[in-house]
Short mmCIF file of N, CA and C in Angstrom, two decimals:
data_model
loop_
_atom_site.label_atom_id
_atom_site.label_comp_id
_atom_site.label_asym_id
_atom_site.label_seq_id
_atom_site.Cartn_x
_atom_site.Cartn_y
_atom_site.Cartn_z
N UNK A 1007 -0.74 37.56 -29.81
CA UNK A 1007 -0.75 36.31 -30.51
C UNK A 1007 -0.44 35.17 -29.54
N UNK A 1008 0.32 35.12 -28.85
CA UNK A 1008 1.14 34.55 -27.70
C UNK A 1008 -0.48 34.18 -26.66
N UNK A 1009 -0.62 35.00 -26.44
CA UNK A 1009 -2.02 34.97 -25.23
C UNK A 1009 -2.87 33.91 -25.83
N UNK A 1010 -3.22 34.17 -27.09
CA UNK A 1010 -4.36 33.93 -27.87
C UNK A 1010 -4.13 32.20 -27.73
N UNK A 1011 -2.71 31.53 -27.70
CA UNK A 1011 -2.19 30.69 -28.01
C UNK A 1011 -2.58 29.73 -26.58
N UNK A 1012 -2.10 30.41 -25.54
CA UNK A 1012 -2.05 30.15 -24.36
C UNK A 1012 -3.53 29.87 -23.83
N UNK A 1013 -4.74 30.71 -24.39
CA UNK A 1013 -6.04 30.74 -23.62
C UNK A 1013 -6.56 29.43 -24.47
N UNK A 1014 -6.10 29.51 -25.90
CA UNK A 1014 -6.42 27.84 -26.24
C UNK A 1014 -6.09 26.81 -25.58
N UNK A 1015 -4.76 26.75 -25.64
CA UNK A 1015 -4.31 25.57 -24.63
C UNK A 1015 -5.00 25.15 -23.44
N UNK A 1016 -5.42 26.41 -22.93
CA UNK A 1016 -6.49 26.68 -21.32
C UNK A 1016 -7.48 25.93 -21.61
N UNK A 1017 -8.38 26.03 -22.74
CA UNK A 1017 -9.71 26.16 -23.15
C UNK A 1017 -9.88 24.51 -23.55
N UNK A 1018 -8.48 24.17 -24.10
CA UNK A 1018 -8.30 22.53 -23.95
C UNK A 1018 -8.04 21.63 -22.88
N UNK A 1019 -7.38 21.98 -22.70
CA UNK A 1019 -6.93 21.36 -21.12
C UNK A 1019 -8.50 21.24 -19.82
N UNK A 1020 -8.75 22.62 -19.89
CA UNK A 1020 -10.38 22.48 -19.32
C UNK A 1020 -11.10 21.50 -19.61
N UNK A 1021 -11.49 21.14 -20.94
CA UNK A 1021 -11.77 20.04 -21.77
C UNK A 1021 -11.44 18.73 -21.13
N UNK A 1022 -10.49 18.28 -21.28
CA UNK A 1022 -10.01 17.56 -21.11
C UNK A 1022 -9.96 17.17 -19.69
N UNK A 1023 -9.84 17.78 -18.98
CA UNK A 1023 -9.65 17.87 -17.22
C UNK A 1023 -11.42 17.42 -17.30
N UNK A 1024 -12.41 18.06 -17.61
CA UNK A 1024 -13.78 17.24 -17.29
C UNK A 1024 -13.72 15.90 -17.60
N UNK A 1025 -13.45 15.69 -19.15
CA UNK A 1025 -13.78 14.24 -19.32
C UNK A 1025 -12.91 13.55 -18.48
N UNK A 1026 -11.79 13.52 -18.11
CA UNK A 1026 -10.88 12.62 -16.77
C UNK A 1026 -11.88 12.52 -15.74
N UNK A 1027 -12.47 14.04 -15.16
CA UNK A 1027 -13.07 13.96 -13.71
C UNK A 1027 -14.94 12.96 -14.01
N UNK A 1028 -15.32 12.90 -15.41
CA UNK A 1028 -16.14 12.20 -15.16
C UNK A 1028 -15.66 10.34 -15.37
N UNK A 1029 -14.39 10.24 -15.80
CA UNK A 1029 -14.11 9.09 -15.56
C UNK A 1029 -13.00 8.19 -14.32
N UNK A 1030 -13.23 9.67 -13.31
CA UNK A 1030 -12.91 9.84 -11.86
C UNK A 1030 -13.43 8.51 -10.89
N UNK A 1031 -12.67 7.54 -10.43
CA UNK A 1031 -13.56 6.62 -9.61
C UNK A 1031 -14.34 7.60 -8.32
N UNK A 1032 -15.49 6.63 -7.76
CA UNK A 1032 -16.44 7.10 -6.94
C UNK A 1032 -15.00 7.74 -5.69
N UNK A 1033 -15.82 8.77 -5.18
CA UNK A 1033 -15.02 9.50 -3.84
C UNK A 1033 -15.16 8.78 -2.45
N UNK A 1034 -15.82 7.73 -2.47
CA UNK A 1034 -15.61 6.90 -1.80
C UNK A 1034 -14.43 5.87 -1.98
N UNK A 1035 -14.14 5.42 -2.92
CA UNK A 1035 -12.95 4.32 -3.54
C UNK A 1035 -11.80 5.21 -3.62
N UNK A 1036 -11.91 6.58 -4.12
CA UNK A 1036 -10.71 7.31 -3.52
C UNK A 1036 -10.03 7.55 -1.88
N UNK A 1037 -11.24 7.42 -1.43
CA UNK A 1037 -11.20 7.49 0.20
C UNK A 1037 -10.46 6.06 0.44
N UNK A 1038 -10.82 5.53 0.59
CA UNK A 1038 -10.13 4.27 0.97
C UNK A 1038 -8.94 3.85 -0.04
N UNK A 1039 -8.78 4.15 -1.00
CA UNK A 1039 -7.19 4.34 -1.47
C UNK A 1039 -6.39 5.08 -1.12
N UNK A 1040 -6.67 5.77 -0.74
CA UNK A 1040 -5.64 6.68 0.16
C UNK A 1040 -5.44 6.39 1.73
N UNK A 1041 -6.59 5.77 1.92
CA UNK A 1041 -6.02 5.04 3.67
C UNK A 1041 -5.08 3.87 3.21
N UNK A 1042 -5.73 3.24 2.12
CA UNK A 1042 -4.40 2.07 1.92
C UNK A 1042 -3.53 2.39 2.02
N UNK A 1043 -2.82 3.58 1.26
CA UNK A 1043 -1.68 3.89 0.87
C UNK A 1043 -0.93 4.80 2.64
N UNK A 1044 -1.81 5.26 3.39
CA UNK A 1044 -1.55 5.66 4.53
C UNK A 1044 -0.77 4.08 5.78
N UNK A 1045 -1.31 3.19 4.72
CA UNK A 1045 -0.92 1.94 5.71
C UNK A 1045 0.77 2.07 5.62
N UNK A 1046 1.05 2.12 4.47
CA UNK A 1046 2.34 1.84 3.98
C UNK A 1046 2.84 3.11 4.50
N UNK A 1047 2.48 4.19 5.17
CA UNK A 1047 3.63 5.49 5.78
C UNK A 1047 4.12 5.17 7.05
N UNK A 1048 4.25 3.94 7.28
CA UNK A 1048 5.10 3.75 8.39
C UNK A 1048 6.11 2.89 8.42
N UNK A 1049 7.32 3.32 8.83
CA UNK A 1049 8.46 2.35 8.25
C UNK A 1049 8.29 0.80 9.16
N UNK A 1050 8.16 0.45 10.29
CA UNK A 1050 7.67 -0.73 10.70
C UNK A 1050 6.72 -1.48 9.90
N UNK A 1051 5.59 -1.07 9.45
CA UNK A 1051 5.13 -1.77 8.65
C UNK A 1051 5.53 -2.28 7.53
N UNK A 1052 6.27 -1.06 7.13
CA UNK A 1052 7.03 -1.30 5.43
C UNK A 1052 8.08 -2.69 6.10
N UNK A 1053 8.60 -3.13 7.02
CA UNK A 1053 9.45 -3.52 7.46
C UNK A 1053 9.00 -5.22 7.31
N UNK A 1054 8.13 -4.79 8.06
CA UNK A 1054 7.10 -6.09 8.08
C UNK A 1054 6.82 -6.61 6.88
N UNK A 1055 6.23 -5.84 6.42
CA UNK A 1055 5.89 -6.78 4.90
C UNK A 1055 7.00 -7.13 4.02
N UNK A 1056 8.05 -6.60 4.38
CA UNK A 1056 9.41 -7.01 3.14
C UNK A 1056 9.97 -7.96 4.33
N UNK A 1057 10.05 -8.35 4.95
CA UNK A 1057 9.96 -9.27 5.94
C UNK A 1057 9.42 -10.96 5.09
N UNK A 1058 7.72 -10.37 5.05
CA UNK A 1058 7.15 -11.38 4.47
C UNK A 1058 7.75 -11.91 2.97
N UNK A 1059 7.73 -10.88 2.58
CA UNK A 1059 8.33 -11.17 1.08
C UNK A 1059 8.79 -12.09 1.06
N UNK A 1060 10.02 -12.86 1.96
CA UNK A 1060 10.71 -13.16 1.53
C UNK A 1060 9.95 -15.05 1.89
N UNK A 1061 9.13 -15.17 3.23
CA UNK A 1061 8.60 -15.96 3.52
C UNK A 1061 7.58 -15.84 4.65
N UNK A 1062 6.93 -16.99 5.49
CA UNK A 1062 5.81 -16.83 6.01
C UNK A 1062 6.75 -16.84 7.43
N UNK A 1063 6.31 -16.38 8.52
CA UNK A 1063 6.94 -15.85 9.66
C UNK A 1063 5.43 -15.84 11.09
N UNK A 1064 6.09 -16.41 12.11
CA UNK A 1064 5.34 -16.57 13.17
C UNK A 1064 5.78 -14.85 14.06
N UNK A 1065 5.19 -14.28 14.97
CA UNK A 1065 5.60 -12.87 15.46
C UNK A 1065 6.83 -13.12 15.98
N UNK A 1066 7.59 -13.68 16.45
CA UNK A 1066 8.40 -14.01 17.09
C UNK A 1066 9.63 -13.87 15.79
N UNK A 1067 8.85 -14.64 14.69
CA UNK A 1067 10.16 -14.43 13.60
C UNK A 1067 10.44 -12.94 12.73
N UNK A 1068 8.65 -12.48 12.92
CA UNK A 1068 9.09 -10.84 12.32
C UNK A 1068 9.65 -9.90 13.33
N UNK A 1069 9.58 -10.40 14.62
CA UNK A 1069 10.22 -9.35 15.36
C UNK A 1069 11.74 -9.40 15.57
N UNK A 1070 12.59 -10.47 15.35
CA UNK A 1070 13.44 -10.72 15.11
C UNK A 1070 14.42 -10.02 13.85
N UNK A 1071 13.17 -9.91 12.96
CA UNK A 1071 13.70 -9.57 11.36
C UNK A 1071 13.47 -7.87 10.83
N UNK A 1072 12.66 -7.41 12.36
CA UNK A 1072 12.38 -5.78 12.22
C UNK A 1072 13.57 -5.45 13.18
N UNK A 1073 13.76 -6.36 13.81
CA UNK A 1073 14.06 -5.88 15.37
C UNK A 1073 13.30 -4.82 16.29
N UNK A 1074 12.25 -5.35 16.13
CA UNK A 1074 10.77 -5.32 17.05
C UNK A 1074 11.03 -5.62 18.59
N UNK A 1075 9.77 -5.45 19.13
CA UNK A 1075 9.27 -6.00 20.30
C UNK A 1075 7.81 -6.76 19.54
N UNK A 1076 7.69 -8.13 20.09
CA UNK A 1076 6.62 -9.06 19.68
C UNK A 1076 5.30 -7.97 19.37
N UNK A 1077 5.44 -7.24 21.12
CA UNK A 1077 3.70 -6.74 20.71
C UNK A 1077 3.56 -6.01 20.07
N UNK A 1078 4.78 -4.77 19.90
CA UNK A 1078 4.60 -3.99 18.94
C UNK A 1078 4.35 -4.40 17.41
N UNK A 1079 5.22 -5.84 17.04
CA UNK A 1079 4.77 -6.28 15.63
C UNK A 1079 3.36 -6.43 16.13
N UNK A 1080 2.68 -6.69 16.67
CA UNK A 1080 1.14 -7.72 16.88
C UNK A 1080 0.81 -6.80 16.73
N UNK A 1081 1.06 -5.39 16.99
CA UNK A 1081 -0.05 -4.03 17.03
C UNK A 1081 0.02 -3.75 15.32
N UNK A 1082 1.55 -3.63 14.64
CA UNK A 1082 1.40 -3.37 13.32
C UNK A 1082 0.47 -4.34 12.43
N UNK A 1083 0.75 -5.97 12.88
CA UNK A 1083 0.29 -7.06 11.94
C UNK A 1083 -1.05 -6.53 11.72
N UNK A 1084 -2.07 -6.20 13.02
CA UNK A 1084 -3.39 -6.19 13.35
C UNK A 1084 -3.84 -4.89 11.94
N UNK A 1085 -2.92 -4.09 12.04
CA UNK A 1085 -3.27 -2.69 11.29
C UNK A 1085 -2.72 -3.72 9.59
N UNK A 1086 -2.03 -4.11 9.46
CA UNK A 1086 -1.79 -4.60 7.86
C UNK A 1086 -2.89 -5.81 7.75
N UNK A 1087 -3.50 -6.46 8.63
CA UNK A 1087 -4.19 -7.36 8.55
C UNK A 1087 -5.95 -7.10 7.89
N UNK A 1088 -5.95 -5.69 9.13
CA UNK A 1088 -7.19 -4.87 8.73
C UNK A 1088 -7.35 -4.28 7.14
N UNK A 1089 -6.23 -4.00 6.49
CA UNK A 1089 -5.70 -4.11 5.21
C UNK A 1089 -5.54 -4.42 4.24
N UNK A 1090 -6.16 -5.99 4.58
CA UNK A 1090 -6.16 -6.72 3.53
C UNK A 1090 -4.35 -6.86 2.95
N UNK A 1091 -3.63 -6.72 3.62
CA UNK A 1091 -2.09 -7.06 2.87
C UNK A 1091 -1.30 -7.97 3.59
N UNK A 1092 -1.83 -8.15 4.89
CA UNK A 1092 -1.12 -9.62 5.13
C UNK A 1092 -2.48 -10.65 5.54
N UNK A 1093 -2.14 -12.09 5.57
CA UNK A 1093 -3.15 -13.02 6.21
C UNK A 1093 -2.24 -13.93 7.28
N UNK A 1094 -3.22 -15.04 7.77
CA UNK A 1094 -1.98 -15.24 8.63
C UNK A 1094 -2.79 -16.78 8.34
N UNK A 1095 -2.38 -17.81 9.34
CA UNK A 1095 -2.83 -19.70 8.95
C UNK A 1095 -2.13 -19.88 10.68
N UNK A 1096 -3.26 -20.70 11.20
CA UNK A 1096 -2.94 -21.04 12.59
C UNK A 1096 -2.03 -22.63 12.42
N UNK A 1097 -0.88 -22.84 13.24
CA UNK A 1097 -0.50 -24.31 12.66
C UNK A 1097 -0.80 -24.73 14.67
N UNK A 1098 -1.34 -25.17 15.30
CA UNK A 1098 -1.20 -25.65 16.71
C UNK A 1098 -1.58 -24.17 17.32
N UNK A 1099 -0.97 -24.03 18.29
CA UNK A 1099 -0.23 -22.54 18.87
C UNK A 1099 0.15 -21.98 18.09
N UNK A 1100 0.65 -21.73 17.29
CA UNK A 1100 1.73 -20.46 16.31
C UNK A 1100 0.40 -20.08 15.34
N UNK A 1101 0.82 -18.89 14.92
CA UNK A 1101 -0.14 -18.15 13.82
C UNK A 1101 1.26 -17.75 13.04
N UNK A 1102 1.12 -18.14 12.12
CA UNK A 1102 2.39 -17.76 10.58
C UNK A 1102 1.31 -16.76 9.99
N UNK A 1103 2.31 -15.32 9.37
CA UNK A 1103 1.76 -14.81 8.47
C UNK A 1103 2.46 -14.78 6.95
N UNK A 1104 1.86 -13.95 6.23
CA UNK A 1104 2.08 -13.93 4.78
C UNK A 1104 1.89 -13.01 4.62
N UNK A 1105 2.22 -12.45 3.38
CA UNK A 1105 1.57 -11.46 2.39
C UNK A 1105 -0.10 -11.72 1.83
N UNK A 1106 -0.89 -11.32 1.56
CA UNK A 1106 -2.21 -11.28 1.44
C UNK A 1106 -2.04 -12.00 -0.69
N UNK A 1107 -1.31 -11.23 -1.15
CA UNK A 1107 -1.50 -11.57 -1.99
C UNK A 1107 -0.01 -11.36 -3.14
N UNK A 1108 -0.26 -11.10 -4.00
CA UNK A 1108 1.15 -10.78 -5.14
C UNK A 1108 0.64 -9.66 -5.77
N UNK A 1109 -0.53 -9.02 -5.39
CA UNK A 1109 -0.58 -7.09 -5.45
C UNK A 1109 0.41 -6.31 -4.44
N UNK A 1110 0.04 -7.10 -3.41
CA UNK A 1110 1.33 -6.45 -1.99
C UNK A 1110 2.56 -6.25 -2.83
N UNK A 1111 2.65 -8.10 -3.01
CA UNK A 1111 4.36 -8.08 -3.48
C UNK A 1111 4.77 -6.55 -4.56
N UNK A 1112 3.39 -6.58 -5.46
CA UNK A 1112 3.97 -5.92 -6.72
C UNK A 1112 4.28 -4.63 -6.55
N UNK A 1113 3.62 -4.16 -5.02
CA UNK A 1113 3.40 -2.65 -4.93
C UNK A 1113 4.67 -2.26 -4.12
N UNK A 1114 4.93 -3.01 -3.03
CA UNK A 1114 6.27 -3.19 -2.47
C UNK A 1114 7.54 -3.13 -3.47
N UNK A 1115 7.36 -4.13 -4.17
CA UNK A 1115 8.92 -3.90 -5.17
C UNK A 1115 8.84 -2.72 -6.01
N UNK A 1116 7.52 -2.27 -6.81
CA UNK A 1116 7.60 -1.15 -7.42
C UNK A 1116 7.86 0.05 -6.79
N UNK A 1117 7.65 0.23 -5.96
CA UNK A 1117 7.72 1.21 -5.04
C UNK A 1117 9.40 1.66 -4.92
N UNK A 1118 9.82 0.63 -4.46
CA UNK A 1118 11.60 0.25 -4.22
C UNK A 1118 12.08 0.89 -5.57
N UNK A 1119 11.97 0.29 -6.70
CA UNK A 1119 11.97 0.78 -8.06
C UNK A 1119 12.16 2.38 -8.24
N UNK A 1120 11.12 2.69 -8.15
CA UNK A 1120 10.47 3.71 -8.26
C UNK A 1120 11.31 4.72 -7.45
N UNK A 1121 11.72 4.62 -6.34
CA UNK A 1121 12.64 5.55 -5.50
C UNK A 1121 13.76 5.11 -5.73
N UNK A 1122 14.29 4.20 -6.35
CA UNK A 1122 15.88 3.64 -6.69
C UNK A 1122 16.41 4.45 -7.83
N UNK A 1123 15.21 4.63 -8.69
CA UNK A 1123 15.29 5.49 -10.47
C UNK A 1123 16.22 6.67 -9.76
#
């Protein structure tokens, strides 16, 4: 009786597991969500962008606030930049960056959240 119970449950769940996988985004858009999310496995970067959070910063001021070396931030910025999660605004000489947008922000604080629970 027990079995009988169990191979239903199976027989649903199967069910159910197709209709999800046909409303599965393309395996391409999975591909590149998961490099996004590969951006954020490095604690310098994570560093960097909660950095920004708080305001816009020339390299000189995020390396200060990681306790960096300049080029090494310039090597991370370049990789969060490629990213789409930070931008930057030339003022003279100086390049200030930012956060790209208030998806960054949201994913950053949730995140924090999320491992604080």
């Amino acid at each position: 009786m027990e079995e009988e119970t169990q191979s239903e449950d199976c027989c649903e769940c199967v069910s159910e597991g197709r209709a999800i996988a046909e409303s599965m985004p393309d395996e391409e858009l999975l591909y590149d969500l998961a490099d996004l999310f590969k951006v954020f496995s490095d604690t310098t970067r994570i560093k960097i962008l909660y950095s920004l959070m708080a305001e816009e910063l020339c390299v000189a001021g995020i390396a200060e606030a990681v306790g960096g070396t300049q080029s090494a931030v310039s090597h991370q910025l370049r990789i969060l930049k490629q990213a789409h999660l930070v931008k930057c605004r030339r003022d003279g000489k100086n390049i200030y960056y930012q956060l790209s947008d208030d998806h960054v922000y949201t994913m950053l604080s949730q995140g924090l959240t999320h491992i604080c629970e």
